[in-house]
Amino acid sequence: MTLANLIEPYVGRTGGLISALHEVQRVHGFLPEDTEAEAARAFNLTRAEVKGVISFYHDFKREPQGKTVVRLCAAEACQAAGGRDFIAAVEKKFALKMGETSASKDLTLEAVYCLGLCSCAPAAMVGDRLVGMADTGKIEKAVERAKKESAS
Amino acid sequence: MTALTIYLPLDSAAVAMGADDLADALQVEADKRKLDLNIVRTGSRGMHWLEPLLEVEKGGERVGYGPVNDDDAASLLDALTGDGGHAKCVGPVQEIPFFKNQTRLIFARCGVVDPVSVSDYEAYGGNAGLGKALKMDADAICAAVMESGLRGRGGAGFPAGIKWKTVSEAQADQKYIVVNADEGDSGTFADRMIMEGDPFTLIEGMTIAGIAVGATQGYIYLRSEYPIAARVLNEAIANARKEGLLGDNIRGAGKAFDIEVFMGAGAYICGEETSLLNSLEGKRGEVRSKPPLPALEGLFGKPTLVHNVISLCSVPAILDKGAAFYRDYGMGKSTGTMPFQIAGNVKQGGLYETAFGVTLRELVEKVGGGTFTGKPIRAVQIGGPLGAYLPPRLFDLEMDYEAMAANGAGVGHGGVVVYDDSVDLSDQARYAFEFCVEESCGKCTPCRVGSVRGVETVDRIKAGVDRDKNLTVLNDLCELMVDGSLCAMGGMTPIPVLSAVKYFPEDFGIKPAKQAAE
């Protein structure tokens, strides 16, 4: 499917641009460079307007992400449950800082502000798998599992 | 082949604690035993320290087992096909004090029913409010909401009835109901739980609102961090359409209303209603100036009723049981029930729905059982990232909009985050600014730049650089942010900061003597 094909179904729908960007990212894992021009053409907007939308939202990525994205909650309820130490331990374990992708492009670490799992904090999301009362062991296991699933 | 029905939550918290893996393991084990196993995935009861909490029906009540995981699959099936005895059995779920002491008007069905089954919903009292609303005229519905005293549950506590009346009286060719399901406050998960566990309550509340104000289209603006809620909501909406609960002719009564779920894209600010409306129009989620009020010029410039999830989920009970019934719960001007969410460093975390007027102490000490680290509680933060940090000496405060406001705090969306004595409140004040740096939409300078300056100022205070001067700067900066920001992001970030300084001065290197002199 071309970018135009992915974007087209959302033209004319409420908030269509954001939904179209979600769809492009779902398929490509990030927003390829031409997304901006294609979306501008489809929605009859300027490229600046589209770029403004892309840059506003945390979800939209302009660079390829690691095969597995590990999102660690950095918000208050998780901080109260040892979240700061947990994040530091995960960073150390994978030798990556928050917001970084490994050289092998296997893994991206990123902060998320609340997954709604505040009563079983600290919380994380590895790929699409939720992890409650997380520790480095649970994260490592989930990363291994995600790797196996993407290989099969 | 013997048959066995079990209930296991599909709720994110249960899944994060291993509910999906347990379901898989139970199925494998059942196949081995040639057991006809029926796993009904429900919402969560809100007792998250027991998740995954598996339930079976026995003698007319639900008996629980938790927390259980995939390693327990074999022993659980042994127990459930035998006498039911198991080390992880917690007895009848309704009798667990955390659950038993609640008043569940909104969450009555959550954890009990199959969330996407209309027949389950109706078997447990669902759509009774809608049934009545379909026979009432629009003014009478608005009047009932007004009389109930319901206030917006998103944080501001604005009387819902006034908003409904305003939208209802506005003249336009199109009006909208927009649900703010961008539940970004850390420490809150009530919206998520009801959308995952009993989405028809929201659909019913929205439909009643649509009929009352004359809106035919509803949108649920859902944050992208809630994929399970998205799945359940979409399935429930599809089933509601099939059953004639949404569409051109609701239950044959000649009223039209439909709902679409819209996925946000990761921006805390989009929980602010005008930013949310911009985002729903596909734009940057920048805040709009008010007036015009969204009630008059909201989505695409049309009259729009914007409500938090829980506000609308309170509506079916008001219509069903009457405004007076609802108003009898609570205290003063805070009527009805509120699902409080107890989180952070707490032994028994979860959702506790009760009438307004409950004290903080009761919530964190009695219901929550203190910290899971076993250390003393030093602080709680109420109402999300823009809420105040309070010390134990204020724990006898009642959960009430006015009582909280009198102490510089707010009920917010009902989140209560517990910290033990290892917390450094200067770190938390710094974080409040950091979060504002990250999430400010950028429109107002006091918020966009002030938050950056705030981080720097707290750092100087922490490092002991010109402490007194910098504390003055901090106060001035907060005053400017409060006075000079359009919305609550810049206007309320000072609340956690200043409450931390006021109630925990020692963490900022302020000597107690100076505190007394202030």
PDB file of N, CA and C in Angstrom, chain A residues 74-76 79 84 112-114, chain B residues 186 381 385 389 419 425-437 455 458 493 497:
ATOM      1  N   ALA A  74       6.793   7.162  33.808  1.00  0.00           N
ATOM      2  CA  ALA A  74       7.625   8.091  34.571  1.00  0.00           C
ATOM      3  C   ALA A  74       6.788   9.016  35.444  1.00  0.00           C
ATOM      4  N   ALA A  75       5.494   8.722  35.595  1.00  0.00           N
ATOM      5  CA  ALA A  75       4.607   9.639  36.315  1.00  0.00           C
ATOM      6  C   ALA A  75       4.557   9.328  37.818  1.00  0.00           C
ATOM      7  N   GLU A  76       3.814  10.180  38.543  1.00  0.00           N
ATOM      8  CA  GLU A  76       3.890  10.203  40.011  1.00  0.00           C
ATOM      9  C   GLU A  76       3.598   8.882  40.712  1.00  0.00           C
ATOM     10  N   GLN A  79       6.426   6.734  40.409  1.00  0.00           N
ATOM     11  CA  GLN A  79       7.534   7.261  41.214  1.00  0.00           C
ATOM     12  C   GLN A  79       7.362   6.856  42.675  1.00  0.00           C
ATOM     13  N   ARG A  84      11.520   5.703  39.943  1.00  0.00           N
ATOM     14  CA  ARG A  84      12.777   6.335  39.515  1.00  0.00           C
ATOM     15  C   ARG A  84      13.914   5.320  39.514  1.00  0.00           C
ATOM     16  N   VAL A 112       6.650   7.062  29.299  1.00  0.00           N
ATOM     17  CA  VAL A 112       5.229   7.248  29.038  1.00  0.00           C
ATOM     18  C   VAL A 112       4.671   7.872  30.315  1.00  0.00           C
ATOM     19  N   TYR A 113       3.673   8.762  30.148  1.00  0.00           N
ATOM     20  CA  TYR A 113       3.109   9.402  31.328  1.00  0.00           C
ATOM     21  C   TYR A 113       1.744   8.835  31.621  1.00  0.00           C
ATOM     22  N   CYS A 114       1.769   7.737  32.305  1.00  0.00           N
ATOM     23  CA  CYS A 114       0.618   7.040  32.844  1.00  0.00           C
ATOM     24  C   CYS A 114      -0.017   6.059  31.856  1.00  0.00           C
TER      25      CYS A 114
ATOM     26  N   SER B 186      -1.818  10.938  36.405  1.00  0.00           N
ATOM     27  CA  SER B 186      -1.244   9.789  37.093  1.00  0.00           C
ATOM     28  C   SER B 186      -2.034   9.560  38.376  1.00  0.00           C
ATOM     29  N   GLN B 381      -0.696  12.712  47.190  1.00  0.00           N
ATOM     30  CA  GLN B 381      -1.043  13.713  46.185  1.00  0.00           C
ATOM     31  C   GLN B 381      -2.453  13.394  45.706  1.00  0.00           C
ATOM     32  N   PRO B 385      -1.422  15.110  38.552  1.00  0.00           N
ATOM     33  CA  PRO B 385      -0.176  15.888  38.519  1.00  0.00           C
ATOM     34  C   PRO B 385      -0.377  17.361  38.880  1.00  0.00           C
ATOM     35  N   TYR B 389       0.074  18.179  47.267  1.00  0.00           N
ATOM     36  CA  TYR B 389       0.680  17.190  48.176  1.00  0.00           C
ATOM     37  C   TYR B 389       0.261  17.551  49.589  1.00  0.00           C
ATOM     38  N   TYR B 419       2.654   8.191  49.174  1.00  0.00           N
ATOM     39  CA  TYR B 419       4.124   8.157  49.233  1.00  0.00           C
ATOM     40  C   TYR B 419       4.570   7.784  50.636  1.00  0.00           C
ATOM     41  N   LEU B 425      10.071  15.826  48.762  1.00  0.00           N
ATOM     42  CA  LEU B 425       9.065  16.656  48.097  1.00  0.00           C
ATOM     43  C   LEU B 425       9.670  17.707  47.164  1.00  0.00           C
ATOM     44  N   SER B 426      10.963  18.004  47.327  1.00  0.00           N
ATOM     45  CA  SER B 426      11.579  18.936  46.371  1.00  0.00           C
ATOM     46  C   SER B 426      11.741  18.250  45.008  1.00  0.00           C
ATOM     47  N   ASP B 427      11.959  16.932  45.038  1.00  0.00           N
ATOM     48  CA  ASP B 427      11.985  16.172  43.771  1.00  0.00           C
ATOM     49  C   ASP B 427      10.621  16.228  43.093  1.00  0.00           C
ATOM     50  N   GLN B 428       9.569  16.131  43.919  1.00  0.00           N
ATOM     51  CA  GLN B 428       8.208  16.110  43.360  1.00  0.00           C
ATOM     52  C   GLN B 428       7.843  17.482  42.801  1.00  0.00           C
ATOM     53  N   ALA B 429       8.297  18.544  43.472  1.00  0.00           N
ATOM     54  CA  ALA B 429       8.035  19.896  42.970  1.00  0.00           C
ATOM     55  C   ALA B 429       8.759  20.094  41.644  1.00  0.00           C
ATOM     56  N   ARG B 430      10.000  19.613  41.596  1.00  0.00           N
ATOM     57  CA  ARG B 430      10.771  19.717  40.349  1.00  0.00           C
ATOM     58  C   ARG B 430      10.041  18.963  39.242  1.00  0.00           C
ATOM     59  N   TYR B 431       9.562  17.761  39.577  1.00  0.00           N
ATOM     60  CA  TYR B 431       8.886  16.949  38.568  1.00  0.00           C
ATOM     61  C   TYR B 431       7.617  17.638  38.039  1.00  0.00           C
ATOM     62  N   ALA B 432       6.897  18.336  38.936  1.00  0.00           N
ATOM     63  CA  ALA B 432       5.674  19.023  38.498  1.00  0.00           C
ATOM     64  C   ALA B 432       6.016  20.004  37.373  1.00  0.00           C
ATOM     65  N   PHE B 433       7.135  20.718  37.540  1.00  0.00           N
ATOM     66  CA  PHE B 433       7.569  21.634  36.474  1.00  0.00           C
ATOM     67  C   PHE B 433       8.049  20.864  35.240  1.00  0.00           C
ATOM     68  N   GLU B 434       8.826  19.799  35.470  1.00  0.00           N
ATOM     69  CA  GLU B 434       9.328  18.990  34.345  1.00  0.00           C
ATOM     70  C   GLU B 434       8.182  18.494  33.475  1.00  0.00           C
ATOM     71  N   PHE B 435       7.130  18.017  34.162  1.00  0.00           N
ATOM     72  CA  PHE B 435       5.975  17.484  33.452  1.00  0.00           C
ATOM     73  C   PHE B 435       5.311  18.586  32.629  1.00  0.00           C
ATOM     74  N   CYS B 436       5.270  19.781  33.188  1.00  0.00           N
ATOM     75  CA  CYS B 436       4.676  20.922  32.494  1.00  0.00           C
ATOM     76  C   CYS B 436       5.540  21.308  31.281  1.00  0.00           C
ATOM     77  N   VAL B 437       6.850  21.191  31.415  1.00  0.00           N
ATOM     78  CA  VAL B 437       7.744  21.448  30.276  1.00  0.00           C
ATOM     79  C   VAL B 437       7.396  20.474  29.147  1.00  0.00           C
ATOM     80  N   VAL B 455      11.882  24.591  36.803  1.00  0.00           N
ATOM     81  CA  VAL B 455      12.835  23.482  37.022  1.00  0.00           C
ATOM     82  C   VAL B 455      14.170  24.057  37.496  1.00  0.00           C
ATOM     83  N   VAL B 458      13.922  25.413  41.138  1.00  0.00           N
ATOM     84  CA  VAL B 458      13.900  24.357  42.152  1.00  0.00           C
ATOM     85  C   VAL B 458      15.301  23.749  42.281  1.00  0.00           C
ATOM     86  N   THR B 493      -0.197  23.936  37.729  1.00  0.00           N
ATOM     87  CA  THR B 493       1.113  23.353  38.041  1.00  0.00           C
ATOM     88  C   THR B 493       1.675  23.927  39.356  1.00  0.00           C
ATOM     89  N   VAL B 497       3.552  22.319  43.440  1.00  0.00           N
ATOM     90  CA  VAL B 497       4.808  22.956  43.832  1.00  0.00           C
ATOM     91  C   VAL B 497       4.647  23.681  45.169  1.00  0.00           C
TER      92      VAL B 497
END
